[in-house]
Amino acid sequence: MPRQTTPLTPVLNRLRRPLTLTWAGLIAERIVRAFWPVWTVIAACAAALILGLHDSLPLELVWSAMIAALLALLVFAVLGARAFRWPGREDALARLDASLPGHPLTALQDAQTVGSGDPASEALWRAHQARMAERAAQARAVEPDLKLARRDPFGLRYVALLGLVVALLFGSVWRVGSVAGLTPGGGAALASGPAWEGWIEPPAHTGLPSLYLNDQKGEIEVPEGSRVTLRLYGEVGALSVSETVSDRTADIGAATDPEQAFDITRAGTLTIDGPGGRSWDILALADLPPAVEVLREGAETTFDGQMSQPFRASDDYGVTGGTATFRLDMAALERRYGLSVEPEPREPITLDLPMPITGDRADFTETLIDNLSQHPWAHLPVTLELRVEDASGNTGRSTLEKMALPARRFFDPLAAAVIEQRRDLLWSKANARRVTQVLRAVSYRPEDGLFRRETDYLKLRVVLRRLETLLRHDSLTDEARDETAQALWDLAIALEEGDIGDALERMRAAQERLSEAMKNGASPEEIERLMQELREATNDYMRQKMQQAQRDQQNGDQDQMGQTPEDAMRMTQQDLQDMMDRIQELMEQGRMAEAQQALEEFQRMMENMRVTQGQGGQQGQNPGQQAMEGLAETLRNQQGLSDEAFRDLQEQFNPDAQAGQDQGNEGRDGGQGRGQSHQQQGQQGQGQGGQPGQPGGQGQQPGDRQAEQGGPEGDLADRQEALRRELERQRGNLPGGGSEAGEAAREALERADRAMEGAEEALRGDDLAEALDRQSEAMEALRDGMRNLGEAMAEDRRQQQGGQGQARGEVGQQQSDPLGRLSGEGSQVGTQDSLLQGEDVYRRARELLDEIRRRSGEGERPDIELDYLKRLLDRF
C-alpha cells in the first residue's frame, strides 16, 4: 500500500480525465497502426462492388479477385492482432508524464533516500514535491499519433478511400446484392426472384450525368437522344419491356430479351412488366437551336482597316462554332462609274466566328476581328449575317445587318484615286481599259507636284504599261488581274504613308490629309493618327527653319527673301504645339467647323512665319549645328542625284521625252533646263560652286572630274561615290557620342552609307530602277539620322542647363517655369505678366496643372524643386 501514501495519489485523482483521454488515444493509435491494411482492403472491395465491376468483368477474374481479397484480409487481420498490444494505466501515465517538463509524475513517485532525518533536507524535499505537484496539475491530455506516412509510403489507404468516395457518388449500393448470383446457388435464388437494372445516358454534349433507373420513380426529364440500357436477370420471359419513347420500327427484338438498348426521341412511358417491375413517365426535352445577334455597340474600325465587330451567342447546352457571312447588297449599291458594269461572280466573304477558349459557351460575348481592306467590296454596302451551330447540328442565324464593309480609308487624293481604280479592276475585267485611261489622266503632269517621290510615279507607269500590254495581247487572266491589283494596293500605301523629302511639303500634305479626314467624317483613331503625323512633320519643318535662321544670322542675310521682322510672324515651338492641341481638342468635341477654321489659320501661319529661337547673340555654330547643316546638304545632293536618275529612267521608257522637255519640263534647275536634257544640265551644273566635299563642288577629286567626261550613268555613279565619301567624313565628326539618340543617329547614317553604296553599284550596272530604290533608302536613313541627331543635341542642351541651375539658364535663352514665368529674373517671385489670358482660361489652367504633375514625376529633378512642385499640387 505504499502507493497510497505517495504524493502522487491526490494528483492522479485530479488528473483522472486527462489520463483517461491519453489512454484512449493510445488505444486508437495502436489500432490504426496494426489494422490500417485491413481497412484499406475493405474500402477497395466495397468501391469495386458499388461500381459494379463484378458485373462487367469475366467471372474467373472476379472469383480470383475475391479470393485474393479474402486472403489479404485474413493475413492483415492476423498480423494486426499479433502486433496489437492493449495499453495499460502505466503506459498512459508514462505518455502523460513525458509531455510535461521535468517529468513531475515520476518525481512524485520517488522517495527521499539522502538526508532523511535532516530537517533542512526534508524541508527542501517537501518544497520539491510541492513544485512537482503544481506542475503535474497543469497536465493536459496527449493527442495520439495517427500518422501512417512511414508505414504507408505509397498512400494506398488514400487510393482505396478515393475509390470508395467515387463509388458512392457515381455507383449504387444496390449493385452489391448482385454478388449473390456469383456464389453457388445464386442462380436458383435469381430464378426464384427476378431482378433488373437500367440506365439512361444523356448525350455527351449536354454534360449531364447518367441516371440509374433503379433509383428513379415517377416522371423523368431527359434530353432527346438519351440512350436507355436495360438488363433483365432471372428466368427468360419472367420480365418484359414495353415503351413508347423510341419510335423503333426495325431490329426491335423480343420484349423479353435480357439486354435491350434504344434512344429516346419523344415523350412517352417506359415499363418493365413482371414481378418487381416498374413504370416511368419519360419527358423528352428538345435541344433548342442556338441564338446569335450582332451588337452595334463597340463596333469600330482602326486607321489601318482592322474591323472589330462584337456579337453575342447562346445555346441551352453550348455553341460549338459559327461563321460570319458578308454579301454584297446590290439593292443599296450606287451603280455608277466603274460599278455600272455587271460584276464578275464573287463568293460571299465567310469568316469563322471566334469561340471562347475556356469557360461556358452557353451564353457568351465575343468580337470578330479581321481586316478586309484589300477586298473588292471595301466600303461598299453589304449585309452581315451570323450563323452558329450546336453539337446536335441545330443552327441559329442573326438578322441581316446592313453596313458598309469596314476597311481602311485613304485621305491622300491620289492614293484614293488609285484605290478606286483598283476596286473597279477587281469589280470586272471589263473596266481594265477605263482604269488605264483614268490613271493616265490623274498622272498626266507629274512635274506639278502630284507625286511626292519620283519612284511612286515610276511604279505607276510600270503598272500602266503592264496592264496595257495585257489588254493589247488579250491576256488579262484572273491571276494577272490580281497581281496588278496588288501592285496598285502597294502603290496606294506608298502614296498614303510615304515620307516626303521636303519638310514643308510633308507638313502641307499632312495638313491636307487632316483637312480631308475632317470633311469625310473620319474615326477618332484616324484623326489621332493624322494629327500625330502633322505634329511630326511640323517638328521637322521647325528644325529646318531653325537651321536656316542660324545660317541667315551667320551670313547676315536675314532679310534676303524680302521679309522684315515687322511683317514676319514670330512664334515659338510651344505656340505651335498649343495650336495643334486646340485643333485636336475641337475635333474631339465634335466641333469640326471650328477645327477646320483653326487648321486653315495654322496653315496660313506656317506659310508666313519666322521661327524665333531665343538664342540671339550667338555668333558661331557649335559642332552639332555644323554636323546638322552638313547632313542637310548631303540630303539635298542625294535628292538631286535621285532626280537625275529618275529622268534617265524616264527617257529609257519614253525616248520622246526630249521633245516634252522642250515644251514644258523645266527639270530640276527650273528655267536653266529649258530646251536641253537634264544630263547636259548635270554636266554644266558641276563646278558652279558648291561646298567642299560635295559632288561637283570645289572639293571634288580629280578622278571625279575625269569621270564626268563619260556617259550619264558613269557620271551619276562617280558623283554617288563622292557623296558617299563625304558622308563617311561626316560620320567621323558626328557629335553626341554616348547617348542613346547619338548612337541611333550613327546607326541611321551607317544604313545610309550602305544604301548609297548599293545605289552606286546599281548605277554602274545601268540598273536605274534599283538605284532609285537604294537612293530612296539612303534619303530615308539620312532623315532618321538628322532627327536622332537633333534629339541628341536637345538632350545635351537640357543636361547643360540642368548643370547651370534652373534659376538663371543660359545667356540669351528665354526659359519659363511651369507657370509661364521667365527664368533669369533673379529672386523675383511674382511676374508682371498675366498667366491666364484669352477666352480658354480653364484649358490653360488644366495644362499648367498637367505640366506640374509631369515634372513632379521626374525623379532626376533636384529635391528642392520636387518639394516645391509637391507643395503646388497640395495647394491646387
JSON list of N, CA, C and O in Angstrom, two decimals, residues 73-111:
[
{"chain": "A", "resi": 73, "resn": "LEU", "atom": "N", "xyz": [-7.22, -9.99, -46.55]},
{"chain": "A", "resi": 73, "resn": "LEU", "atom": "CA", "xyz": [-7.92, -9.53, -45.35]},
{"chain": "A", "resi": 73, "resn": "LEU", "atom": "C", "xyz": [-7.57, -10.42, -44.15]},
{"chain": "A", "resi": 73, "resn": "LEU", "atom": "O", "xyz": [-7.32, -9.92, -43.03]},
{"chain": "A", "resi": 74, "resn": "LEU", "atom": "N", "xyz": [-7.47, -11.73, -44.38]},
{"chain": "A", "resi": 74, "resn": "LEU", "atom": "CA", "xyz": [-7.14, -12.65, -43.30]},
{"chain": "A", "resi": 74, "resn": "LEU", "atom": "C", "xyz": [-5.71, -12.45, -42.82]},
{"chain": "A", "resi": 74, "resn": "LEU", "atom": "O", "xyz": [-5.43, -12.40, -41.62]},
{"chain": "A", "resi": 75, "resn": "VAL", "atom": "N", "xyz": [-4.78, -12.33, -43.77]},
{"chain": "A", "resi": 75, "resn": "VAL", "atom": "CA", "xyz": [-3.38, -12.14, -43.40]},
{"chain": "A", "resi": 75, "resn": "VAL", "atom": "C", "xyz": [-3.17, -10.85, -42.63]},
{"chain": "A", "resi": 75, "resn": "VAL", "atom": "O", "xyz": [-2.51, -10.82, -41.58]},
{"chain": "A", "resi": 76, "resn": "PHE", "atom": "N", "xyz": [-3.75, -9.77, -43.12]},
{"chain": "A", "resi": 76, "resn": "PHE", "atom": "CA", "xyz": [-3.57, -8.48, -42.45]},
{"chain": "A", "resi": 76, "resn": "PHE", "atom": "C", "xyz": [-4.24, -8.48, -41.08]},
{"chain": "A", "resi": 76, "resn": "PHE", "atom": "O", "xyz": [-3.74, -7.83, -40.14]},
{"chain": "A", "resi": 77, "resn": "ALA", "atom": "N", "xyz": [-5.36, -9.19, -40.96]},
{"chain": "A", "resi": 77, "resn": "ALA", "atom": "CA", "xyz": [-6.03, -9.24, -39.66]},
{"chain": "A", "resi": 77, "resn": "ALA", "atom": "C", "xyz": [-5.17, -10.00, -38.64]},
{"chain": "A", "resi": 77, "resn": "ALA", "atom": "O", "xyz": [-5.04, -9.60, -37.47]},
{"chain": "A", "resi": 78, "resn": "VAL", "atom": "N", "xyz": [-4.55, -11.13, -39.06]},
{"chain": "A", "resi": 78, "resn": "VAL", "atom": "CA", "xyz": [-3.69, -11.89, -38.15]},
{"chain": "A", "resi": 78, "resn": "VAL", "atom": "C", "xyz": [-2.46, -11.08, -37.76]},
{"chain": "A", "resi": 78, "resn": "VAL", "atom": "O", "xyz": [-2.08, -11.00, -36.58]},
{"chain": "A", "resi": 79, "resn": "LEU", "atom": "N", "xyz": [-1.83, -10.45, -38.74]},
{"chain": "A", "resi": 79, "resn": "LEU", "atom": "CA", "xyz": [-0.65, -9.64, -38.44]},
{"chain": "A", "resi": 79, "resn": "LEU", "atom": "C", "xyz": [-1.00, -8.48, -37.52]},
{"chain": "A", "resi": 79, "resn": "LEU", "atom": "O", "xyz": [-0.24, -8.12, -36.62]},
{"chain": "A", "resi": 80, "resn": "GLY", "atom": "N", "xyz": [-2.15, -7.88, -37.74]},
{"chain": "A", "resi": 80, "resn": "GLY", "atom": "CA", "xyz": [-2.55, -6.78, -36.88]},
{"chain": "A", "resi": 80, "resn": "GLY", "atom": "C", "xyz": [-2.83, -7.23, -35.46]},
{"chain": "A", "resi": 80, "resn": "GLY", "atom": "O", "xyz": [-2.49, -6.53, -34.50]},
{"chain": "A", "resi": 81, "resn": "ALA", "atom": "N", "xyz": [-3.46, -8.41, -35.32]},
{"chain": "A", "resi": 81, "resn": "ALA", "atom": "CA", "xyz": [-3.75, -8.91, -33.97]},
{"chain": "A", "resi": 81, "resn": "ALA", "atom": "C", "xyz": [-2.46, -9.24, -33.22]},
{"chain": "A", "resi": 81, "resn": "ALA", "atom": "O", "xyz": [-2.35, -9.01, -32.01]},
{"chain": "A", "resi": 82, "resn": "ARG", "atom": "N", "xyz": [-1.45, -9.75, -33.95]},
{"chain": "A", "resi": 82, "resn": "ARG", "atom": "CA", "xyz": [-0.19, -10.06, -33.29]},
{"chain": "A", "resi": 82, "resn": "ARG", "atom": "C", "xyz": [0.57, -8.80, -32.90]},
{"chain": "A", "resi": 82, "resn": "ARG", "atom": "O", "xyz": [1.26, -8.76, -31.88]},
{"chain": "A", "resi": 83, "resn": "ALA", "atom": "N", "xyz": [0.42, -7.75, -33.71]},
{"chain": "A", "resi": 83, "resn": "ALA", "atom": "CA", "xyz": [1.15, -6.52, -33.42]},
{"chain": "A", "resi": 83, "resn": "ALA", "atom": "C", "xyz": [0.44, -5.65, -32.39]},
{"chain": "A", "resi": 83, "resn": "ALA", "atom": "O", "xyz": [1.07, -4.78, -31.78]},
{"chain": "A", "resi": 84, "resn": "PHE", "atom": "N", "xyz": [-0.83, -5.87, -32.18]},
{"chain": "A", "resi": 84, "resn": "PHE", "atom": "CA", "xyz": [-1.57, -5.00, -31.26]},
{"chain": "A", "resi": 84, "resn": "PHE", "atom": "C", "xyz": [-1.30, -5.38, -29.81]},
{"chain": "A", "resi": 84, "resn": "PHE", "atom": "O", "xyz": [-1.30, -6.55, -29.45]},
{"chain": "A", "resi": 85, "resn": "ARG", "atom": "N", "xyz": [-1.04, -4.40, -28.96]},
{"chain": "A", "resi": 85, "resn": "ARG", "atom": "CA", "xyz": [-0.87, -4.56, -27.52]},
{"chain": "A", "resi": 85, "resn": "ARG", "atom": "C", "xyz": [-1.80, -3.58, -26.83]},
{"chain": "A", "resi": 85, "resn": "ARG", "atom": "O", "xyz": [-1.77, -2.39, -27.09]},
{"chain": "A", "resi": 86, "resn": "TRP", "atom": "N", "xyz": [-2.60, -4.13, -25.92]},
{"chain": "A", "resi": 86, "resn": "TRP", "atom": "CA", "xyz": [-3.54, -3.28, -25.21]},
{"chain": "A", "resi": 86, "resn": "TRP", "atom": "C", "xyz": [-2.77, -2.39, -24.22]},
{"chain": "A", "resi": 86, "resn": "TRP", "atom": "O", "xyz": [-2.01, -2.89, -23.39]},
{"chain": "A", "resi": 87, "resn": "PRO", "atom": "N", "xyz": [-2.96, -1.09, -24.28]},
{"chain": "A", "resi": 87, "resn": "PRO", "atom": "CA", "xyz": [-2.20, -0.20, -23.39]},
{"chain": "A", "resi": 87, "resn": "PRO", "atom": "C", "xyz": [-2.73, -0.26, -21.97]},
{"chain": "A", "resi": 87, "resn": "PRO", "atom": "O", "xyz": [-3.94, -0.37, -21.73]},
{"chain": "A", "resi": 88, "resn": "GLY", "atom": "N", "xyz": [-1.81, -0.20, -21.00]},
{"chain": "A", "resi": 88, "resn": "GLY", "atom": "CA", "xyz": [-2.19, -0.20, -19.60]},
{"chain": "A", "resi": 88, "resn": "GLY", "atom": "C", "xyz": [-2.17, 1.20, -19.01]},
{"chain": "A", "resi": 88, "resn": "GLY", "atom": "O", "xyz": [-1.88, 2.20, -19.68]},
{"chain": "A", "resi": 89, "resn": "ARG", "atom": "N", "xyz": [-2.48, 1.23, -17.67]},
{"chain": "A", "resi": 89, "resn": "ARG", "atom": "CA", "xyz": [-2.52, 2.51, -16.96]},
{"chain": "A", "resi": 89, "resn": "ARG", "atom": "C", "xyz": [-1.12, 3.12, -16.90]},
{"chain": "A", "resi": 89, "resn": "ARG", "atom": "O", "xyz": [-0.96, 4.35, -17.01]},
{"chain": "A", "resi": 90, "resn": "GLU", "atom": "N", "xyz": [-0.10, 2.27, -16.75]},
{"chain": "A", "resi": 90, "resn": "GLU", "atom": "CA", "xyz": [1.25, 2.79, -16.67]},
{"chain": "A", "resi": 90, "resn": "GLU", "atom": "C", "xyz": [1.68, 3.41, -18.00]},
{"chain": "A", "resi": 90, "resn": "GLU", "atom": "O", "xyz": [2.40, 4.42, -18.02]},
{"chain": "A", "resi": 91, "resn": "ASP", "atom": "N", "xyz": [1.21, 2.82, -19.15]},
{"chain": "A", "resi": 91, "resn": "ASP", "atom": "CA", "xyz": [1.55, 3.39, -20.45]},
{"chain": "A", "resi": 91, "resn": "ASP", "atom": "C", "xyz": [0.96, 4.80, -20.61]},
{"chain": "A", "resi": 91, "resn": "ASP", "atom": "O", "xyz": [1.63, 5.71, -21.10]},
{"chain": "A", "resi": 92, "resn": "ALA", "atom": "N", "xyz": [-0.30, 4.95, -20.21]},
{"chain": "A", "resi": 92, "resn": "ALA", "atom": "CA", "xyz": [-0.93, 6.27, -20.29]},
{"chain": "A", "resi": 92, "resn": "ALA", "atom": "C", "xyz": [-0.24, 7.25, -19.37]},
{"chain": "A", "resi": 92, "resn": "ALA", "atom": "O", "xyz": [-0.05, 8.44, -19.71]},
{"chain": "A", "resi": 93, "resn": "LEU", "atom": "N", "xyz": [0.15, 6.77, -18.11]},
{"chain": "A", "resi": 93, "resn": "LEU", "atom": "CA", "xyz": [0.82, 7.66, -17.17]},
{"chain": "A", "resi": 93, "resn": "LEU", "atom": "C", "xyz": [2.18, 8.08, -17.71]},
{"chain": "A", "resi": 93, "resn": "LEU", "atom": "O", "xyz": [2.57, 9.26, -17.60]},
{"chain": "A", "resi": 94, "resn": "ALA", "atom": "N", "xyz": [2.91, 7.14, -18.32]},
{"chain": "A", "resi": 94, "resn": "ALA", "atom": "CA", "xyz": [4.21, 7.48, -18.89]},
{"chain": "A", "resi": 94, "resn": "ALA", "atom": "C", "xyz": [4.07, 8.46, -20.06]},
{"chain": "A", "resi": 94, "resn": "ALA", "atom": "O", "xyz": [4.88, 9.39, -20.21]},
{"chain": "A", "resi": 95, "resn": "ARG", "atom": "N", "xyz": [3.06, 8.26, -20.93]},
{"chain": "A", "resi": 95, "resn": "ARG", "atom": "CA", "xyz": [2.84, 9.19, -22.05]},
{"chain": "A", "resi": 95, "resn": "ARG", "atom": "C", "xyz": [2.51, 10.59, -21.54]},
{"chain": "A", "resi": 95, "resn": "ARG", "atom": "O", "xyz": [3.02, 11.59, -22.06]},
{"chain": "A", "resi": 96, "resn": "LEU", "atom": "N", "xyz": [1.66, 10.67, -20.50]},
{"chain": "A", "resi": 96, "resn": "LEU", "atom": "CA", "xyz": [1.29, 11.97, -19.95]},
{"chain": "A", "resi": 96, "resn": "LEU", "atom": "C", "xyz": [2.49, 12.62, -19.28]},
{"chain": "A", "resi": 96, "resn": "LEU", "atom": "O", "xyz": [2.71, 13.84, -19.39]},
{"chain": "A", "resi": 97, "resn": "ASP", "atom": "N", "xyz": [3.31, 11.82, -18.54]},
{"chain": "A", "resi": 97, "resn": "ASP", "atom": "CA", "xyz": [4.46, 12.38, -17.85]},
{"chain": "A", "resi": 97, "resn": "ASP", "atom": "C", "xyz": [5.51, 12.87, -18.84]},
{"chain": "A", "resi": 97, "resn": "ASP", "atom": "O", "xyz": [6.19, 13.87, -18.59]},
{"chain": "A", "resi": 98, "resn": "ALA", "atom": "N", "xyz": [5.64, 12.17, -20.00]},
{"chain": "A", "resi": 98, "resn": "ALA", "atom": "CA", "xyz": [6.65, 12.58, -20.99]},
{"chain": "A", "resi": 98, "resn": "ALA", "atom": "C", "xyz": [6.30, 13.91, -21.64]},
{"chain": "A", "resi": 98, "resn": "ALA", "atom": "O", "xyz": [7.19, 14.59, -22.18]},
{"chain": "A", "resi": 99, "resn": "SER", "atom": "N", "xyz": [5.02, 14.29, -21.59]},
{"chain": "A", "resi": 99, "resn": "SER", "atom": "CA", "xyz": [4.63, 15.56, -22.21]},
{"chain": "A", "resi": 99, "resn": "SER", "atom": "C", "xyz": [4.87, 16.74, -21.29]},
{"chain": "A", "resi": 99, "resn": "SER", "atom": "O", "xyz": [4.70, 17.89, -21.72]},
{"chain": "A", "resi": 100, "resn": "LEU", "atom": "N", "xyz": [5.23, 16.52, -20.01]},
{"chain": "A", "resi": 100, "resn": "LEU", "atom": "CA", "xyz": [5.44, 17.60, -19.04]},
{"chain": "A", "resi": 100, "resn": "LEU", "atom": "C", "xyz": [6.93, 17.82, -18.84]},
{"chain": "A", "resi": 100, "resn": "LEU", "atom": "O", "xyz": [7.72, 16.86, -18.81]},
{"chain": "A", "resi": 101, "resn": "PRO", "atom": "N", "xyz": [7.37, 19.05, -18.67]},
{"chain": "A", "resi": 101, "resn": "PRO", "atom": "CA", "xyz": [8.80, 19.32, -18.44]},
{"chain": "A", "resi": 101, "resn": "PRO", "atom": "C", "xyz": [9.22, 18.83, -17.04]},
{"chain": "A", "resi": 101, "resn": "PRO", "atom": "O", "xyz": [8.54, 19.05, -16.04]},
{"chain": "A", "resi": 102, "resn": "GLY", "atom": "N", "xyz": [10.35, 18.13, -16.99]},
{"chain": "A", "resi": 102, "resn": "GLY", "atom": "CA", "xyz": [10.88, 17.65, -15.72]},
{"chain": "A", "resi": 102, "resn": "GLY", "atom": "C", "xyz": [10.29, 16.35, -15.24]},
{"chain": "A", "resi": 102, "resn": "GLY", "atom": "O", "xyz": [10.64, 15.89, -14.14]},
{"chain": "A", "resi": 103, "resn": "HIS", "atom": "N", "xyz": [9.34, 15.75, -15.99]},
{"chain": "A", "resi": 103, "resn": "HIS", "atom": "CA", "xyz": [8.68, 14.50, -15.59]},
{"chain": "A", "resi": 103, "resn": "HIS", "atom": "C", "xyz": [8.18, 14.58, -14.14]},
{"chain": "A", "resi": 103, "resn": "HIS", "atom": "O", "xyz": [8.63, 13.86, -13.25]},
{"chain": "A", "resi": 104, "resn": "PRO", "atom": "N", "xyz": [7.21, 15.42, -13.85]},
{"chain": "A", "resi": 104, "resn": "PRO", "atom": "CA", "xyz": [6.76, 15.61, -12.46]},
{"chain": "A", "resi": 104, "resn": "PRO", "atom": "C", "xyz": [6.06, 14.37, -11.89]},
{"chain": "A", "resi": 104, "resn": "PRO", "atom": "O", "xyz": [6.13, 14.11, -10.69]},
{"chain": "A", "resi": 105, "resn": "LEU", "atom": "N", "xyz": [5.36, 13.60, -12.71]},
{"chain": "A", "resi": 105, "resn": "LEU", "atom": "CA", "xyz": [4.66, 12.42, -12.19]},
{"chain": "A", "resi": 105, "resn": "LEU", "atom": "C", "xyz": [5.66, 11.39, -11.68]},
{"chain": "A", "resi": 105, "resn": "LEU", "atom": "O", "xyz": [5.44, 10.74, -10.63]},
{"chain": "A", "resi": 106, "resn": "THR", "atom": "N", "xyz": [6.75, 11.21, -12.40]},
{"chain": "A", "resi": 106, "resn": "THR", "atom": "CA", "xyz": [7.80, 10.30, -11.92]},
{"chain": "A", "resi": 106, "resn": "THR", "atom": "C", "xyz": [8.46, 10.82, -10.66]},
{"chain": "A", "resi": 106, "resn": "THR", "atom": "O", "xyz": [8.77, 10.06, -9.72]},
{"chain": "A", "resi": 107, "resn": "ALA", "atom": "N", "xyz": [8.63, 12.12, -10.59]},
{"chain": "A", "resi": 107, "resn": "ALA", "atom": "CA", "xyz": [9.25, 12.72, -9.40]},
{"chain": "A", "resi": 107, "resn": "ALA", "atom": "C", "xyz": [8.38, 12.55, -8.17]},
{"chain": "A", "resi": 107, "resn": "ALA", "atom": "O", "xyz": [8.88, 12.39, -7.04]},
{"chain": "A", "resi": 108, "resn": "LEU", "atom": "N", "xyz": [7.04, 12.59, -8.35]},
{"chain": "A", "resi": 108, "resn": "LEU", "atom": "CA", "xyz": [6.15, 12.44, -7.20]},
{"chain": "A", "resi": 108, "resn": "LEU", "atom": "C", "xyz": [6.14, 11.01, -6.68]},
{"chain": "A", "resi": 108, "resn": "LEU", "atom": "O", "xyz": [5.74, 10.75, -5.52]},
{"chain": "A", "resi": 109, "resn": "GLN", "atom": "N", "xyz": [6.53, 10.05, -7.51]},
{"chain": "A", "resi": 109, "resn": "GLN", "atom": "CA", "xyz": [6.60, 8.65, -7.06]},
{"chain": "A", "resi": 109, "resn": "GLN", "atom": "C", "xyz": [7.89, 8.33, -6.30]},
{"chain": "A", "resi": 109, "resn": "GLN", "atom": "O", "xyz": [8.00, 7.30, -5.67]},
{"chain": "A", "resi": 110, "resn": "ASP", "atom": "N", "xyz": [8.88, 9.23, -6.41]},
{"chain": "A", "resi": 110, "resn": "ASP", "atom": "CA", "xyz": [10.17, 8.98, -5.76]},
{"chain": "A", "resi": 110, "resn": "ASP", "atom": "C", "xyz": [10.08, 9.23, -4.25]},
{"chain": "A", "resi": 110, "resn": "ASP", "atom": "O", "xyz": [9.21, 9.99, -3.77]},
{"chain": "A", "resi": 111, "resn": "ALA", "atom": "N", "xyz": [10.99, 8.60, -3.51]},
{"chain": "A", "resi": 111, "resn": "ALA", "atom": "CA", "xyz": [11.10, 8.80, -2.04]},
{"chain": "A", "resi": 111, "resn": "ALA", "atom": "C", "xyz": [12.49, 9.31, -1.71]},
{"chain": "A", "resi": 111, "resn": "ALA", "atom": "O", "xyz": [13.47, 9.01, -2.41]}
]
